[in-house]
N, CA, C and O of each residue as an XYZ file, in Angstrom:
812
protein
N     100.601     57.085     92.504
C     100.377     56.400     91.229
C     101.510     55.419     90.928
O     101.274     54.291     90.496
N     102.750     55.871     91.166
C     103.901     55.004     90.916
C     103.829     53.749     91.766
O     104.156     52.659     91.296
N     103.396     53.894     93.033
C     103.282     52.736     93.919
C     102.321     51.694     93.355
O     102.560     50.492     93.472
N     101.244     52.157     92.747
C     100.258     51.240     92.172
C     100.881     50.438     91.038
O     100.712     49.221     90.952
N     101.609     51.145     90.165
C     102.253     50.466     89.040
C     103.300     49.459     89.519
O     103.437     48.374     88.955
N     104.039     49.837     90.573
C     105.040     48.928     91.120
C     104.402     47.671     91.700
O     104.932     46.568     91.560
N     103.239     47.856     92.362
C     102.539     46.706     92.928
C     102.005     45.791     91.832
O     102.076     44.567     91.945
N     101.467     46.398     90.764
C     100.968     45.606     89.631
C     102.124     44.842     88.981
O     101.997     43.664     88.647
N     103.260     45.538     88.808
C     104.434     44.905     88.205
C     104.895     43.719     89.043
O     105.261     42.677     88.499
N     104.879     43.873     90.364
C     105.309     42.807     91.260
C     104.370     41.609     91.171
O     104.804     40.463     91.282
N     103.070     41.880     90.969
C     102.099     40.789     90.829
C     102.335     40.025     89.529
O     102.305     38.795     89.497
N     102.573     40.791     88.449
C     102.770     40.170     87.136
C     104.128     39.491     87.020
O     104.257     38.436     86.399
N     105.144     40.112     87.626
C     106.510     39.582     87.549
C     107.093     39.500     88.958
O     107.924     40.325     89.339
N     106.662     38.517     89.720
C     107.103     38.432     91.125
C     108.601     38.225     91.234
O     109.205     37.530     90.417
N     109.200     38.842     92.261
C     110.627     38.687     92.521
C     110.932     37.269     92.964
O     110.068     36.560     93.479
N     112.165     36.875     92.757
C     112.600     35.583     93.264
C     112.521     35.608     94.789
O     112.653     36.665     95.406
N     112.307     34.444     95.390
C     112.132     34.372     96.847
C     113.336     34.945     97.590
O     113.176     35.558     98.645
N     114.545     34.750     97.047
C     115.734     35.280     97.718
C     115.732     36.799     97.726
O     116.234     37.416     98.665
N     115.172     37.405     96.690
C     115.084     38.866     96.613
C     114.014     39.379     97.563
O     114.215     40.384     98.245
N     112.881     38.695     97.611
C     111.776     39.132     98.472
C     112.176     39.132     99.945
O     111.753     40.005    100.702
N     112.983     38.167    100.353
C     113.393     38.060    101.754
C     114.232     39.252    102.201
O     114.318     39.537    103.396
N     114.849     39.948    101.250
C     115.756     41.046    101.574
C     115.090     42.414    101.580
O     115.742     43.413    101.884
N     113.827     42.477    101.257
C     113.164     43.770    101.050
C     113.229     44.688    102.259
O     113.355     45.903    102.106
N     113.144     44.133    103.441
C     113.130     44.982    104.643
C     114.520     45.223    105.205
O     114.680     45.925    106.203
N     115.530     44.639    104.562
C     116.898     44.793    105.048
C     117.509     46.111    104.554
O     117.306     46.516    103.410
N     118.250     46.756    105.432
C     119.064     47.912    105.056
C     120.515     47.563    105.389
O     120.753     46.673    106.206
N     121.487     48.240    104.778
C     122.878     47.948    105.139
C     123.144     48.067    106.637
O     123.854     47.240    107.210
N     122.573     49.100    107.275
C     122.785     49.292    108.713
C     122.198     48.140    109.532
O     122.757     47.745    110.555
N     121.081     47.616    109.076
C     120.434     46.492    109.769
C     121.155     45.172    109.448
O     121.295     44.297    110.303
N     121.597     45.059    108.223
C     122.193     43.814    107.733
C     123.480     43.455    108.471
O     123.789     42.276    108.643
N     124.221     44.454    108.904
C     125.518     44.160    109.531
C     125.376     43.499    110.905
O     126.382     43.139    111.517
N     124.139     43.334    111.401
C     123.953     42.529    112.615
C     124.383     41.082    112.361
O     124.659     40.333    113.298
N     124.436     40.699    111.077
C     124.810     39.339    110.704
C     126.311     39.197    110.463
O     126.797     38.118    110.124
N     127.036     40.299    110.642
C     128.490     40.281    110.506
C     129.088     39.425    111.620
O     128.860     39.685    112.802
N     129.847     38.415    111.242
C     130.419     37.501    112.229
C     131.712     36.921    111.670
O     131.682     36.086    110.765
N     132.827     37.356    112.198
C     134.121     36.908    111.697
C     134.441     35.499    112.192
O     134.356     35.202    113.383
N     134.806     34.651    111.252
C     135.296     33.313    111.553
C     136.551     33.080    110.714
O     136.823     33.821    109.770
N     137.300     32.062    111.062
C     138.497     31.718    110.287
C     138.360     30.297    109.787
O     138.048     29.376    110.541
N     138.601     30.140    108.488
C     138.480     28.824    107.882
C     139.500     28.690    106.747
O     139.533     29.513    105.833
N     140.316     27.661    106.813
C     141.269     27.349    105.739
C     142.090     28.573    105.327
O     142.157     28.916    104.147
N     142.708     29.222    106.304
C     143.563     30.386    106.039
C     142.803     31.567    105.436
O     143.377     32.420    104.758
N     141.510     31.591    105.699
C     140.651     32.639    105.133
C     139.781     33.224    106.247
O     139.364     32.512    107.161
N     139.516     34.517    106.159
C     138.588     35.177    107.074
C     137.216     35.184    106.426
O     137.068     35.631    105.289
N     136.217     34.697    107.134
C     134.847     34.738    106.614
C     134.031     35.738    107.425
O     134.252     35.905    108.624
N     133.091     36.398    106.763
C     132.389     37.524    107.375
C     130.959     37.227    107.807
O     130.338     38.052    108.476
N     130.432     36.079    107.444
C     129.064     35.736    107.837
C     128.837     34.247    107.619
O     129.663     33.553    107.026
N     127.707     33.778    108.110
C     127.373     32.363    107.989
C     126.367     32.139    106.869
O     125.268     32.692    106.889
N     126.752     31.328    105.899
C     125.864     31.025    104.772
C     124.626     30.259    105.218
O     123.631     30.216    104.494
N     124.676     29.658    106.397
C     123.525     28.908    106.891
C     122.369     29.829    107.285
O     121.228     29.378    107.389
N     122.653     31.108    107.504
C     121.579     32.044    107.844
C     120.776     32.342    106.584
O     121.367     32.680    105.558
N     119.451     32.230    106.626
C     118.641     32.395    105.412
C     118.775     33.763    104.749
O     118.682     33.863    103.525
N     118.991     34.811    105.529
C     119.119     36.141    104.933
C     120.466     36.289    104.229
O     120.541     36.876    103.149
N     121.521     35.762    104.831
C     122.829     35.769    104.169
C     122.763     34.949    102.883
O     123.225     35.391    101.831
N     122.192     33.769    102.975
C     122.070     32.899    101.800
C     121.273     33.592    100.695
O     121.622     33.496     99.518
N     120.214     34.281    101.074
C     119.407     35.000    100.091
C     120.202     36.124     99.436
O     120.110     36.335     98.227
N     120.984     36.847    100.244
C     121.777     37.949     99.698
C     122.837     37.436     98.725
O     123.044     38.016     97.659
N     123.501     36.349     99.098
C     124.516     35.761     98.223
C     123.887     35.322     96.902
O     124.416     35.624     95.832
N     122.770     34.618     96.973
C     122.124     34.098     95.762
C     121.526     35.205     94.907
O     121.597     35.150     93.679
N     120.934     36.213     95.552
C     120.343     37.314     94.793
C     121.416     38.124     94.078
O     121.210     38.583     92.955
N     122.547     38.295     94.725
C     123.660     39.013     94.101
C     124.277     38.188     92.971
O     124.606     38.718     91.910
N     124.427     36.902     93.212
C     125.159     36.039     92.284
C     124.337     35.649     91.056
O     124.846     35.645     89.935
N     123.079     35.326     91.276
C     122.286     34.761     90.187
C     121.207     35.691     89.639
O     120.665     35.444     88.562
N     120.890     36.766     90.378
C     119.804     37.650     89.940
C     120.253     39.090     89.742
O     119.432     39.969     89.483
N     121.566     39.335     89.865
C     122.122     40.673     89.627
C     121.361     41.741     90.401
O     121.076     42.817     89.876
N     121.038     41.435     91.648
C     120.212     42.318     92.463
C     121.079     43.349     93.188
O     121.893     42.998     94.042
N     120.898     44.613     92.842
C     121.730     45.685     93.394
C     121.566     45.832     94.905
O     122.525     46.127     95.619
N     120.350     45.626     95.379
C     120.107     45.755     96.817
C     120.920     44.711     97.588
O     121.541     45.025     98.603
N     120.909     43.479     97.100
C     121.705     42.420     97.745
C     123.187     42.761     97.705
O     123.906     42.526     98.676
N     123.648     43.312     96.589
C     125.063     43.685     96.464
C     125.440     44.733     97.501
O     126.514     44.659     98.098
N     124.566     45.703     97.717
C     124.834     46.759     98.698
C     124.870     46.194    100.120
O     125.674     46.630    100.944
N     124.008     45.237    100.400
C     124.001     44.616    101.728
C     125.319     43.883    101.978
O     125.912     44.006    103.050
N     125.763     43.132    100.996
C     127.023     42.399    101.146
C     128.215     43.343    101.209
O     129.196     43.069    101.900
N     128.126     44.457    100.484
C     129.192     45.467    100.547
C     129.311     46.041    101.953
O     130.403     46.408    102.385
N     128.188     46.120    102.670
C     128.219     46.627    104.050
C     129.016     45.686    104.956
O     129.723     46.142    105.856
N     128.905     44.381    104.724
C     129.709     43.435    105.499
C     131.194     43.641    105.239
O     132.000     43.707    106.168
N     131.540     43.740    103.958
C     132.946     43.900    103.585
C     133.491     45.223    104.109
O     134.632     45.291    104.567
N     132.679     46.273    104.041
C     133.093     47.585    104.527
C     133.308     47.566    106.039
O     134.264     48.156    106.542
N     132.423     46.890    106.757
C     132.534     46.795    108.213
C     133.856     46.157    108.609
O     134.542     46.629    109.515
N     134.204     45.075    107.918
C     135.490     44.429    108.209
C     136.660     45.326    107.806
O     137.613     45.480    108.569
N     136.594     45.911    106.626
C     137.694     46.722    106.111
C     137.988     47.912    107.023
O     139.139     48.329    107.155
N     136.955     48.451    107.644
C     137.124     49.603    108.539
C     137.948     49.271    109.780
O     138.431     50.172    110.466
N     138.108     47.984    110.068
C     138.881     47.591    111.251
C     140.381     47.515    110.963
O     141.179     47.364    111.888
N     140.773     47.618    109.691
C     142.179     47.449    109.328
C     142.963     48.747    109.473
O     142.401     49.832    109.319
N     144.245     48.645    109.767
C     145.094     49.845    109.771
C     145.137     50.466    108.377
O     144.980     49.784    107.365
N     145.353     51.762    108.357
C     145.423     52.465    107.081
C     146.664     52.030    106.305
O     147.785     52.118    106.805
N     146.448     51.562    105.081
C     147.540     51.069    104.249
C     147.057     50.991    102.810
O     145.895     50.653    102.581
N     147.912     51.292    101.826
C     147.480     51.140    100.431
C     146.978     49.724    100.185
O     147.654     48.750    100.516
N     145.796     49.619     99.604
C     145.130     48.322     99.494
C     144.610     48.089     98.083
O     144.081     48.992     97.436
N     144.773     46.871     97.632
C     144.197     46.445     96.363
C     143.269     45.266     96.629
O     143.656     44.295     97.279
N     142.054     45.355     96.126
C     141.120     44.242     96.196
C     141.224     43.431     94.910
O     141.214     43.983     93.810
N     141.322     42.130     95.063
C     141.405     41.223     93.917
C     140.227     40.250     93.984
O     140.232     39.345     94.819
N     139.222     40.415     93.126
C     138.114     39.461     93.130
C     138.539     38.134     92.509
O     139.309     38.108     91.549
N     138.036     37.040     93.058
C     138.247     35.737     92.416
C     137.617     35.803     91.026
O     136.434     36.121     90.903
N     138.384     35.508     89.983
C     137.830     35.668     88.633
C     136.910     34.518     88.226
O     137.098     33.369     88.628
N     135.916     34.863     87.420
C     135.104     33.842     86.761
C     135.805     33.440     85.467
O     136.699     34.141     84.993
N     135.401     32.324     84.910
C     135.891     32.005     83.573
C     135.278     33.008     82.595
O     134.226     33.584     82.869
N     135.935     33.211     81.466
C     135.417     34.159     80.482
C     134.028     33.750     80.003
O     133.173     34.599     79.752
N     133.811     32.435     79.878
C     132.493     31.943     79.433
C     131.423     32.275     80.453
O     130.358     32.781     80.102
N     131.710     31.984     81.744
C     130.698     32.210     82.776
C     130.433     33.696     82.979
O     129.287     34.093     83.188
N     131.470     34.521     82.920
C     131.249     35.960     83.093
C     130.473     36.532     81.919
O     129.651     37.432     82.095
N     130.726     36.021     80.736
C     129.972     36.483     79.562
C     128.500     36.091     79.678
O     127.614     36.879     79.348
N     128.247     34.877     80.146
C     126.861     34.417     80.317
C     126.146     35.215     81.393
O     124.996     35.619     81.215
N     126.833     35.446     82.522
C     126.216     36.140     83.645
C     126.166     37.647     83.412
O     125.228     38.325     83.831
N     127.198     38.159     82.731
C     127.252     39.587     82.433
C     128.005     40.408     83.465
O     128.137     41.621     83.303
N     128.497     39.784     84.510
C     129.200     40.504     85.572
C     129.877     39.503     86.491
O     129.536     38.320     86.506
N     130.852     40.001     87.263
C     131.455     39.223     88.339
C     130.804     39.688     89.636
O     130.918     40.859     90.000
N     130.130     38.793     90.330
C     129.347     39.180     91.506
C     130.219     39.734     92.630
O     129.756     40.562     93.415
N     131.466     39.292     92.720
C     132.356     39.784     93.771
C     132.831     41.205     93.451
O     132.866     42.063     94.333
N     133.190     41.447     92.207
C     133.586     42.793     91.787
C     132.465     43.788     92.057
O     132.710     44.914     92.489
N     131.249     43.365     91.800
C     130.088     44.238     92.010
C     129.973     44.656     93.475
O     129.687     45.817     93.768
N     130.191     43.728     94.382
C     130.125     44.039     95.818
C     131.223     45.021     96.207
O     130.966     46.003     96.903
N     132.433     44.756     95.763
C     133.559     45.640     96.109
C     133.303     47.054     95.604
O     133.598     48.029     96.296
N     132.759     47.163     94.410
C     132.481     48.474     93.817
C     131.474     49.298     94.620
O     131.425     50.521     94.494
N     130.682     48.627     95.437
C     129.636     49.326     96.186
C     130.046     49.655     97.626
O     129.225     50.145     98.401
N     131.281     49.396     97.984
C     131.749     49.807     99.307
C     131.711     51.330     99.412
O     131.915     52.027     98.418
N     131.452     51.842    100.600
C     131.153     53.269    100.747
C     132.349     54.171    100.514
O     132.178     55.320    100.106
N     133.563     53.680    100.765
C     134.739     54.508    100.510
C     135.430     54.075     99.223
O     136.656     53.988     99.151
N     134.616     53.809     98.217
C     135.092     53.248     96.957
C     136.191     54.068     96.302
O     137.055     53.513     95.624
N     136.169     55.395     96.496
C     137.182     56.237     95.855
C     138.580     55.952     96.388
O     139.566     56.310     95.743
N     138.685     55.317     97.549
C     139.992     54.995     98.132
C     140.426     53.559     97.817
O     141.495     53.119     98.239
N     139.596     52.846     97.080
C     139.836     51.425     96.871
C     140.293     51.165     95.444
O     139.691     51.650     94.486
N     141.357     50.401     95.318
C     141.809     49.945     94.007
C     141.334     48.510     93.807
O     141.513     47.660     94.679
N     140.733     48.250     92.660
C     140.334     46.890     92.305
C     141.168     46.481     91.099
O     141.130     47.137     90.058
N     141.910     45.413     91.241
C     142.761     44.949     90.153
C     142.512     43.463     89.904
O     142.472     42.660     90.836
N     142.347     43.120     88.649
C     142.201     41.714     88.282
C     143.600     41.123     88.097
O     144.090     40.977     86.977
N     144.222     40.792     89.218
C     145.572     40.246     89.175
C     145.587     38.770     88.800
O     146.650     38.191     88.579
N     144.407     38.165     88.730
C     144.295     36.758     88.379
C     143.356     36.587     87.199
O     142.398     37.345     87.045
N     143.627     35.600     86.375
C     142.698     35.202     85.310
C     142.518     33.689     85.386
O     143.418     32.961     85.805
N     141.346     33.235     84.975
C     141.121     31.792     84.832
C     141.517     31.415     83.418
O     141.017     31.993     82.453
N     142.399     30.465     83.292
C     142.911     30.127     81.967
C     142.142     28.976     81.324
O     142.401     28.625     80.173
N     141.200     28.387     82.059
C     140.325     27.379     81.459
C     139.019     27.322     82.234
O     138.956     27.677     83.410
N     137.992     26.872     81.556
C     136.693     26.700     82.204
C     136.724     25.461     83.094
O     137.398     24.475     82.794
N     135.989     25.535     84.179
C     135.863     24.391     85.078
C     134.407     24.192     85.430
O     133.589     25.094     85.248
N     134.081     23.033     85.927
C     132.726     22.798     86.399
C     132.484     23.630     87.657
O     133.401     23.789     88.463
N     131.271     24.167     87.849
C     130.981     24.914     89.080
C     131.258     24.060     90.314
O     130.880     22.890     90.371
N     131.920     24.662     91.296
C     132.265     23.939     92.517
C     131.040     23.379     93.230
O     131.102     22.315     93.845
N     129.915     24.110     93.143
C     128.701     23.688     93.848
C     128.123     22.396     93.293
O     127.306     21.751     93.951
N     128.539     22.007     92.082
C     127.995     20.798     91.456
C     128.909     19.589     91.644
O     128.666     18.522     91.080
N     129.958     19.766     92.438
C     130.924     18.697     92.628
C     130.935     18.216     94.075
O     130.625     18.970     94.997
N     131.293     16.958     94.256
C     131.485     16.459     95.616
C     132.812     16.983     96.146
O     133.632     17.500     95.387
N     133.017     16.848     97.437
C     134.191     17.447     98.073
C     135.502     17.004     97.416
O     136.373     17.835     97.157
N     135.645     15.727     97.151
C     136.889     15.227     96.569
C     137.154     15.852     95.201
O     138.299     16.149     94.862
N     136.099     16.050     94.422
C     136.248     16.666     93.104
C     136.578     18.151     93.218
O     137.353     18.683     92.424
N     135.986     18.818     94.212
C     136.251     20.242     94.402
C     137.724     20.506     94.708
O     138.288     21.516     94.288
N     138.331     19.588     95.441
C     139.710     19.789     95.875
C     140.703     19.769     94.713
O     141.797     20.321     94.826
N     140.328     19.135     93.590
C     141.243     19.062     92.447
C     140.727     19.808     91.222
O     141.452     19.962     90.239
N     139.478     20.272     91.274
C     138.860     20.905     90.104
C     139.603     22.154     89.644
O     139.605     22.467     88.453
N     140.233     22.871     90.570
C     140.840     24.165     90.241
C     142.366     24.137     90.191
O     143.007     25.188     90.192
N     142.941     22.953     90.147
C     144.399     22.873     90.036
C     144.844     23.512     88.718
O     144.340     23.170     87.648
N     145.788     24.439     88.812
C     146.366     25.115     87.639
C     145.336     25.882     86.798
O     145.506     26.036     85.589
N     144.278     26.356     87.443
C     143.263     27.098     86.685
C     143.507     28.606     86.722
O     143.014     29.330     85.856
N     144.266     29.094     87.721
C     144.518     30.527     87.844
C     145.910     30.886     87.331
O     146.870     30.130     87.483
N     145.983     32.045     86.730
C     147.258     32.554     86.236
C     147.405     34.015     86.651
O     146.429     34.766     86.660
N     148.613     34.406     86.989
C     148.861     35.784     87.418
C     148.827     36.721     86.216
O     149.385     36.422     85.160
N     148.171     37.844     86.394
C     148.104     38.873     85.356
C     149.011     40.014     85.772
O     148.720     40.733     86.728
N     150.087     40.174     85.068
C     151.104     41.139     85.479
C     150.579     42.572     85.447
O     149.705     42.909     84.648
N     151.124     43.402     86.322
C     150.722     44.806     86.390
C     151.980     45.658     86.534
O     153.014     45.192     87.013
N     151.869     46.895     86.116
C     153.011     47.805     86.223
C     153.114     48.450     87.601
O     154.056     49.197     87.866
N     152.155     48.169     88.476
C     152.181     48.742     89.815
C     153.306     48.136     90.649
O     153.569     46.935     90.577
N     153.959     48.970     91.431
C     154.920     48.490     92.416
C     154.125     48.104     93.665
O     153.594     48.975     94.354
N     154.041     46.809     93.957
C     153.108     46.317     94.961
C     153.747     45.983     96.310
O     153.071     45.467     97.200
N     155.025     46.268     96.469
C     155.719     45.864     97.700
C     155.056     46.406     98.962
O     154.999     45.713     99.978
N     154.559     47.627     98.906
C     153.993     48.259    100.104
C     152.480     48.134    100.190
O     151.836     48.771    101.024
N     151.928     47.307     99.321
C     150.470     47.170     99.286
C     149.982     46.006    100.133
O     150.688     45.022    100.353
N     148.768     46.155    100.593
C     147.998     45.042    101.138
C     147.092     44.554    100.004
O     146.379     45.351     99.394
N     147.116     43.273     99.726
C     146.268     42.696     98.685
C     145.201     41.839     99.353
O     145.512     40.929    100.122
N     143.951     42.137     99.054
C     142.831     41.402     99.647
C     142.147     40.594     98.550
O     141.544     41.145     97.629
N     142.255     39.286     98.670
C     141.644     38.363     97.722
C     140.241     38.036     98.220
O     140.071     37.582     99.352
N     139.228     38.268     97.369
C     137.841     38.178     97.830
C     137.029     37.185     97.002
O     137.074     37.193     95.771
N     136.284     36.328     97.707
C     135.289     35.461     97.077
C     133.982     35.618     97.835
O     133.966     36.137     98.951
N     132.885     35.170     97.232
C     131.604     35.338     97.926
C     131.344     34.224     98.937
O     130.906     34.491    100.056
N     131.612     32.979     98.551
C     131.361     31.857     99.458
C     132.575     30.937     99.458
O     133.158     30.670     98.407
N     132.950     30.457    100.633
C     134.007     29.460    100.737
C     133.398     28.185    101.306
O     132.646     28.224    102.279
N     133.731     27.057    100.689
C     133.207     25.768    101.166
C     134.385     24.891    101.586
O     134.679     24.791    102.778
N     135.062     24.257    100.634
C     136.234     23.457    100.985
C     137.481     24.309    101.141
O     138.447     23.892    101.781
N     137.465     25.511    100.552
C     138.630     26.383    100.600
C     139.583     26.192     99.431
O     140.617     26.857     99.364
N     139.251     25.294     98.507
C     140.176     24.996     97.404
C     140.327     26.166     96.435
O     141.434     26.429     95.967
N     139.245     26.869     96.126
C     139.341     28.019     95.221
C     140.304     29.055     95.778
O     141.196     29.537     95.079
N     140.108     29.387     97.044
C     140.945     30.395     97.669
C     142.395     29.927     97.770
O     143.320     30.717     97.584
N     142.587     28.657     98.062
C     143.946     28.125     98.215
C     144.747     28.262     96.919
O     145.886     28.730     96.931
N     144.146     27.854     95.810
C     144.875     27.896     94.543
C     145.092     29.337     94.080
O     146.148     29.664     93.539
N     144.102     30.192     94.289
C     144.251     31.599     93.905
C     145.329     32.271     94.756
O     146.161     33.017     94.239
N     145.309     32.005     96.054
C     146.311     32.568     96.964
C     147.718     32.128     96.567
O     148.645     32.938     96.542
N     147.871     30.856     96.260
C     149.194     30.331     95.913
C     149.780     31.028     94.691
O     150.979     31.298     94.640
N     148.930     31.317     93.706
C     149.403     32.010     92.508
C     149.847     33.429     92.852
O     150.885     33.889     92.375
N     149.062     34.123     93.680
C     149.458     35.467     94.101
C     150.758     35.417     94.903
O     151.662     36.222     94.681
N     150.845     34.474     95.827
C     152.025     34.374     96.689
C     153.285     34.150     95.873
O     154.342     34.684     96.209
N     153.190     33.374     94.813
C     154.348     33.064     93.977
C     154.784     34.246     93.106
O     155.927     34.300     92.653
N     153.871     35.188     92.877
C     154.150     36.256     91.915
C     154.273     37.657     92.517
O     154.870     38.543     91.907
N     153.715     37.858     93.702
C     153.793     39.179     94.326
C     155.100     39.308     95.112
O     155.687     38.300     95.503
N     155.558     40.539     95.346
C     156.758     40.737     96.178
C     156.550     40.110     97.548
O     155.436     40.119     98.074
N     157.604     39.570     98.124
C     157.464     38.868     99.403
C     157.015     39.794    100.526
O     156.465     39.332    101.526
N     157.247     41.113    100.370
C     156.829     42.080    101.393
C     155.321     42.357    101.333
O     154.758     42.945    102.256
N     154.686     41.937    100.262
C     153.273     42.239    100.054
C     152.402     41.390    100.983
O     152.521     40.165    101.019
N     151.536     42.055    101.723
C     150.603     41.362    102.622
C     149.405     40.865    101.811
O     148.809     41.632    101.054
N     149.055     39.601    101.963
C     147.900     39.034    101.260
C     146.899     38.534    102.294
O     147.248     37.759    103.185
N     145.666     38.979    102.170
C     144.583     38.544    103.064
C     143.487     37.908    102.218
O     143.086     38.462    101.194
N     143.005     36.749    102.645
C     141.908     36.069    101.937
C     140.601     36.288    102.694
O     140.509     36.038    103.896
N     139.592     36.762    101.961
C     138.292     37.084    102.558
C     137.186     36.378    101.782
O     137.173     36.394    100.552
N     136.258     35.758    102.512
C     135.035     35.256    101.896
C     133.857     35.946    102.580
O     133.844     36.105    103.800
N     132.882     36.349    101.792
C     131.720     37.035    102.380
C     130.930     36.111    103.280
O     130.289     36.558    104.230
N     130.975     34.825    102.984
C     130.242     33.885    103.839
C     130.869     32.496    103.796
O     131.643     32.159    102.901
N     130.502     31.712    104.798
C     130.982     30.315    104.864
C     129.880     29.466    105.501
O     130.049     28.258    105.664
């Protein structure tokens, strides 16, 4: 009976195409798309040009789709499992307060929260956006390179971070400017012994 109601609901309120494409994907199947590349001092975990990756990114970012978030968390978990054991803090690239209020969530934080060993993971918002900016996707390359100058500010914490690995995470990297400016702020404020790794879920 429940299946019938679900089918009727899907007919009346069809899922977005990006969500529909992911229906047959499982985390175990999805990690076949895991592919490490290096771009602009950042490690990327998959190719945004792949339609399933693109669908997962968009469904997570714009449709708050939990299934897509879990799939992307599998990519991040797969990479994280390759690292030596060390105290680690994940730092999601922050949204502006306006955009996060409109969206209701930070899509990167949501992915990190769904990693399978979540109880061992610390998530800290060590960065804040101090002003709103135009979305990077709506700008040409030259504009993207300067759009985020002086937009990030370090948020102090009482944690002693010298022995920590800090992983700065974004969902998509294009020109690398977002990651560059965020990294620079962390580098200027964290202890010099602190290891900082930049990760993008896709490129």
